[in-house]
Short mmCIF file of C-alpha atoms in Angstrom, two decimals:
data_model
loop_
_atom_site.label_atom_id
_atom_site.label_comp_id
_atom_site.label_asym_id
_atom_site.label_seq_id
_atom_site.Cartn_x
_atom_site.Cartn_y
_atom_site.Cartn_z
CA UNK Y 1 2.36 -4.46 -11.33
CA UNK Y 2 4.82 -2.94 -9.02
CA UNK Y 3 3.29 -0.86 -6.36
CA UNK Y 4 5.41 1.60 -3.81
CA UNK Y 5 8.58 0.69 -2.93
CA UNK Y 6 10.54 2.22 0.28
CA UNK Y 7 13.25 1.44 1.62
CA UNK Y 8 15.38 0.64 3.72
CA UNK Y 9 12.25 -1.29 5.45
CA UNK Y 10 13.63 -0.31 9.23
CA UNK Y 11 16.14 2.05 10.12
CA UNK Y 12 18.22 2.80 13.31
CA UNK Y 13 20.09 5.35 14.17
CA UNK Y 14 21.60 7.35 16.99
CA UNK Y 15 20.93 10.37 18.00
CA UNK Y 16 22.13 13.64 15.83
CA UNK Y 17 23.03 10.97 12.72
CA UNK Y 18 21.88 12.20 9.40
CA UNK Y 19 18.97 9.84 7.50
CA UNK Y 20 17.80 9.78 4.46
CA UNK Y 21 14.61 7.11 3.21
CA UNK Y 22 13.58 6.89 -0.44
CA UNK Y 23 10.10 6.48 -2.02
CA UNK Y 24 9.67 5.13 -5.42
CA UNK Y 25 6.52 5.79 -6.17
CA UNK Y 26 4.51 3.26 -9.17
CA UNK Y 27 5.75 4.43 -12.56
CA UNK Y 28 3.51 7.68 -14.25
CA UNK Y 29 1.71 8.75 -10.86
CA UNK Y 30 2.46 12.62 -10.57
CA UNK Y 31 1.58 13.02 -7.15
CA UNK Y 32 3.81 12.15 -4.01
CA UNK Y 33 3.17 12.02 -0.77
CA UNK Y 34 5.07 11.16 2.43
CA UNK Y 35 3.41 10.72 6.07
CA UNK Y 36 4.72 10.05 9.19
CA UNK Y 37 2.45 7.74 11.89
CA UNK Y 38 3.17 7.58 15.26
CA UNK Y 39 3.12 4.46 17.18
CA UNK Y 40 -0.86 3.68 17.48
CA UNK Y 41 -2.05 6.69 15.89
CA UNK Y 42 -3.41 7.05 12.43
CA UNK Y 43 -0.53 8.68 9.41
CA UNK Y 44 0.14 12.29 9.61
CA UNK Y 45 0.94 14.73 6.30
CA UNK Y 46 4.34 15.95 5.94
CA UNK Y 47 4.86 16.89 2.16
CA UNK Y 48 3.46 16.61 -1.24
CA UNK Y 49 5.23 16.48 -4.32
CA UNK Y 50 2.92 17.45 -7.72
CA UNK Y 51 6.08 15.98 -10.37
CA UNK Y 52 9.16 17.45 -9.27
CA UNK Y 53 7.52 20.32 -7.42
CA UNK Y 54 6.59 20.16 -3.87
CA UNK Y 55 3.90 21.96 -3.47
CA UNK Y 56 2.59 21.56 -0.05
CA UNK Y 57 5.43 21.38 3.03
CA UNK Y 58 3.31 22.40 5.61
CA UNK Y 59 3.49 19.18 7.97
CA UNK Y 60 7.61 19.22 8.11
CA UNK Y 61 7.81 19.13 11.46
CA UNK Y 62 10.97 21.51 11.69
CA UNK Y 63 13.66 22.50 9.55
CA UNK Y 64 15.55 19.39 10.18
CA UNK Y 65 13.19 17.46 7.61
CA UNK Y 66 14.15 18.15 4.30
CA UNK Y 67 12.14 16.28 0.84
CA UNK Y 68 12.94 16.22 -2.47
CA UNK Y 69 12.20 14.67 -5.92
CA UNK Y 70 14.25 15.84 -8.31
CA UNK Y 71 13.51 14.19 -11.62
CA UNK Y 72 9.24 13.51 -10.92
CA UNK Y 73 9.74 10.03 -9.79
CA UNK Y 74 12.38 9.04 -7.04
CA UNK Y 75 11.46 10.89 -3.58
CA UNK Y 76 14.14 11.20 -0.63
CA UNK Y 77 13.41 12.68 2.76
CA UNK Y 78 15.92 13.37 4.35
CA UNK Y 79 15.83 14.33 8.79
CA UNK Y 80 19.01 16.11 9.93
CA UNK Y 81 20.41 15.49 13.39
CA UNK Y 82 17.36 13.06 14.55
CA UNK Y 83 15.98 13.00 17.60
CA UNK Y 84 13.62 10.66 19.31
CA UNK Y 85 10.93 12.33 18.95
CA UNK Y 86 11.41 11.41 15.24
CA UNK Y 87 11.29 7.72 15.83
CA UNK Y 88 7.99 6.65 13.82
CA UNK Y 89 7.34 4.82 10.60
CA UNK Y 90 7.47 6.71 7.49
CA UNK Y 91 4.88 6.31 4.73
CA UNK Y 92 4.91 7.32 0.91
CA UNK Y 93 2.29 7.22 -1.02
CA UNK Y 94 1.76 7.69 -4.71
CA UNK Y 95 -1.60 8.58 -6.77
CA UNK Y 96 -2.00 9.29 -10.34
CA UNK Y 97 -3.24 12.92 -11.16
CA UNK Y 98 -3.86 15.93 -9.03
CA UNK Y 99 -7.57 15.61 -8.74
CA UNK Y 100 -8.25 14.82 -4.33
CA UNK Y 101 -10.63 12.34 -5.08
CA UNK Y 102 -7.90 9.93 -6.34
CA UNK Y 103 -6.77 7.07 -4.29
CA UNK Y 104 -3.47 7.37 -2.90
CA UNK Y 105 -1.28 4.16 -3.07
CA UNK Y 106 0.90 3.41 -0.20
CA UNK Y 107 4.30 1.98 0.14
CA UNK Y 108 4.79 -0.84 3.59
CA UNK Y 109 7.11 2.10 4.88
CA UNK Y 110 10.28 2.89 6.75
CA UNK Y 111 10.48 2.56 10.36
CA UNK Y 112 12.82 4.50 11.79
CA UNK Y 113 14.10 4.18 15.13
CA UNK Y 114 16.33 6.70 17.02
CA UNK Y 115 18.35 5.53 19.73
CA UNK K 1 -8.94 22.85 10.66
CA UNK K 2 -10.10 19.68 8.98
CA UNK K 3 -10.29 16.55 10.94
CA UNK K 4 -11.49 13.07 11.55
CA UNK K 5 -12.65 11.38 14.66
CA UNK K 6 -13.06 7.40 14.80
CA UNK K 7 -14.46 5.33 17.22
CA UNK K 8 -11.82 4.03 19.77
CA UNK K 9 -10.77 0.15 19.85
CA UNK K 10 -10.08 -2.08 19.91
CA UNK K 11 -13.17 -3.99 18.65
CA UNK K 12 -13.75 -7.72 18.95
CA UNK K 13 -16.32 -9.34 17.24
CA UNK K 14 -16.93 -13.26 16.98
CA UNK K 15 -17.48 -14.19 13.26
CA UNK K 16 -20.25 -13.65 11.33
CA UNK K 17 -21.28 -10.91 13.77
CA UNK K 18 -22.77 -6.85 12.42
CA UNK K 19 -19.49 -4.66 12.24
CA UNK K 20 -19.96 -1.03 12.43
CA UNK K 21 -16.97 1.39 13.09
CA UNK K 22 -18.15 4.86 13.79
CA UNK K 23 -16.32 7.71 11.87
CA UNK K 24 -17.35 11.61 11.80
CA UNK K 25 -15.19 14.36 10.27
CA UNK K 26 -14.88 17.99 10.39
CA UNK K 27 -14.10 19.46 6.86
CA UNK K 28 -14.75 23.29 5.16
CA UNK K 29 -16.50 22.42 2.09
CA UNK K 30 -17.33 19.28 0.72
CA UNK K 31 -14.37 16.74 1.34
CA UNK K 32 -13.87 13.32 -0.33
CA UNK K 33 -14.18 10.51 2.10
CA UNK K 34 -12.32 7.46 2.37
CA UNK K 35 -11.44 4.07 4.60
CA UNK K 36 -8.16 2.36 4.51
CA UNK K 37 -7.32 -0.90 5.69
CA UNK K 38 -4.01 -2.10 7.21
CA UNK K 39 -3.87 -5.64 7.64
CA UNK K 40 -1.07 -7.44 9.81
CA UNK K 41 2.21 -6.95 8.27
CA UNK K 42 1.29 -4.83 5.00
CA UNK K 43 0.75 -1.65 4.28
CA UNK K 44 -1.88 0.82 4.10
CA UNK K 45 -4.90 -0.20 1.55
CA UNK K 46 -8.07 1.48 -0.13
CA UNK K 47 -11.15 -0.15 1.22
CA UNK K 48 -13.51 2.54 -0.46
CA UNK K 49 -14.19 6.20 -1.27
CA UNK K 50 -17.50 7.96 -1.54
CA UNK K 51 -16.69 12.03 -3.22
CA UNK K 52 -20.08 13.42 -2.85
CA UNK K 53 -22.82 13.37 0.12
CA UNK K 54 -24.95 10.33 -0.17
CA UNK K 55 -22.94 8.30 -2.20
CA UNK K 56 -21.94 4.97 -1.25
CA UNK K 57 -18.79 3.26 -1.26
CA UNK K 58 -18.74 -0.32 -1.31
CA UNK K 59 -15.87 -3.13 -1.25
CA UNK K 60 -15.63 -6.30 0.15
CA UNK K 61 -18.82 -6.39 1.45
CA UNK K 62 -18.08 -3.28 3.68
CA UNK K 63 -19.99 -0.26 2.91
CA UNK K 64 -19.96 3.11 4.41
CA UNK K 65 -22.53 6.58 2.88
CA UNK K 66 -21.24 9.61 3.28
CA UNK K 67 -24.22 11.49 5.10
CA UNK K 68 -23.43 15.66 4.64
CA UNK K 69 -26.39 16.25 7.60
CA UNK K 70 -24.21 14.42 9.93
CA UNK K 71 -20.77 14.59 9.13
CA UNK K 72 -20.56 11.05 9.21
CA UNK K 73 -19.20 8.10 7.38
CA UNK K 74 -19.63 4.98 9.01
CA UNK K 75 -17.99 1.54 7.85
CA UNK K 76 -20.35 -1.80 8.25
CA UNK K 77 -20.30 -5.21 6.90
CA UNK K 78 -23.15 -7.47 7.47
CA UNK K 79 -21.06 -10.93 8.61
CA UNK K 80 -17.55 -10.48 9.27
CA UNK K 81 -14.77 -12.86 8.70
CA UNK K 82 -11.56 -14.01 10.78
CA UNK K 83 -9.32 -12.49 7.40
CA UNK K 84 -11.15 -8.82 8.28
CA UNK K 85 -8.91 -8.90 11.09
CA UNK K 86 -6.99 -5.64 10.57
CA UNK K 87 -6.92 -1.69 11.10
CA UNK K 88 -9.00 0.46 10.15
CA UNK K 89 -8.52 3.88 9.55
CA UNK K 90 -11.05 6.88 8.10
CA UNK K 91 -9.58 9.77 6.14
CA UNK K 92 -10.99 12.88 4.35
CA UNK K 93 -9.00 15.06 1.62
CA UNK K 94 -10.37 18.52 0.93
CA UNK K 95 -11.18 19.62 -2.54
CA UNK K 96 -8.34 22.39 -1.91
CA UNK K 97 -5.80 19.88 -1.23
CA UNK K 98 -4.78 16.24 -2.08
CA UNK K 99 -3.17 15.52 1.50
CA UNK K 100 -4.99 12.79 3.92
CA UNK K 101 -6.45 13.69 6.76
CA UNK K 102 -6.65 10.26 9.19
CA UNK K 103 -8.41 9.12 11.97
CA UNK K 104 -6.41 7.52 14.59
CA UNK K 105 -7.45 3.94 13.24
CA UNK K 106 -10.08 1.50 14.87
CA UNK K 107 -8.15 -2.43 15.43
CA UNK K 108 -10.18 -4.99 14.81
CA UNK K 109 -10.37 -8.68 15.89
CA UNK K 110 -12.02 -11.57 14.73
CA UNK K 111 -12.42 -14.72 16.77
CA UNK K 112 -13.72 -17.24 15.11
#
């Protein structure tokens, strides 16, 4: 079956452009996650989505980052006037229910590069 | 704050060698424990979970217990292959909260 999909794959852009990346998570999982890693480093939380409410923003590294998913399925995040510092790669991830012991199902991610 | 701590790389191993990749965590309550696996080119992958202390999770022929007295939850696999090439990264979500909590991932290399 179809797992994650994200896309565009890569992304560049220059500095203080607008960028949005979507997540489409696999069909009937509630919960929504998005991650950013770092060159090297293992993913870091941004957001979680429980349907179409995002419950958790706590790892949004400023106000320029900016998620949504308005209908429960499709997830955009959006980064306002980007910055170097927000060149990574970009994860979403997907799992079923709410429970924390459920596997979380990853999409190959967006890397975004800022020049 | 919650937090996991893996053994640095990278790691090179001949085939068919013992493969252990150290992992500890630091977690309020009773976390669920997992490894991921990202091999060249893909994306990020479930290896195994373990939800309670002294279970084990098992996949592959990697293994890893989740030992509460130690904080620990180390990955091994008895004979390794070239295809485990890959890396490896420990996690831990808290019972309060789906979010991952990752390690900083452990590369591994086979030569065979």
């Amino acid at each position: 079956g179809a797992g994650v999909s994200q896309s565009p794959r890569y992304k560049v852009a220059k500095r203080g452009q607008d960028v949005a990346l979507r997540c489409d998570p696999i069909s009937g999982h509630v919960s929504l996650f998005w991650y950013q890693q770092a060159l090297g480093q293992g993913p870091e939380f941004l957001t979680y989505f429980q349907n179409e409410a995002q419950l958790d923003k706590s790892g949004l590294p400023s106000d320029r980052f900016f998620a949504e998913r308005p209908e429960g399925s499709v997830s955009t995040l959006k980064i306002q006037r980007t910055q170097q510092e927000d060149s990574a790669v970009y994860l979403c991830a997907s799992s079923l229910g709410r429970r924390p012991d459920q596997p979380q199902h990853f999409g190959d991610g967006t890397r975004l590069s800022i020049l | 704050g919650n937090s996991v701590t893996q053994m640095e790389g990278p790691v090179t191993l001949s085939e068919e060698a013992f493969l252990t990749i150290n992992c500890t965590y630091t977690a309020t309550g009773y976390p669920s424990l997992f490894w991921y696996v990202q091999y060249p080119g893909e994306g990020l992958q479930l290896l195994l979970k373990a939800t309670k202390a002294d279970d084990k999770g098992s996949n592959k022929g990697f293994e890893a217990t989740y030992r509460k007295e130690t904080t620990s939850f180390h990955l091994e696999k008895g004979s390794v292959q070239v295809s485990d090439s890959a890396v490896y990264f420990c996690a831990l979500s808290d019972k309060g909260a789906q979010k991952l909590v990752f390690g900083q991932g452990t590369r591994l290399t086979i030569n065979p």
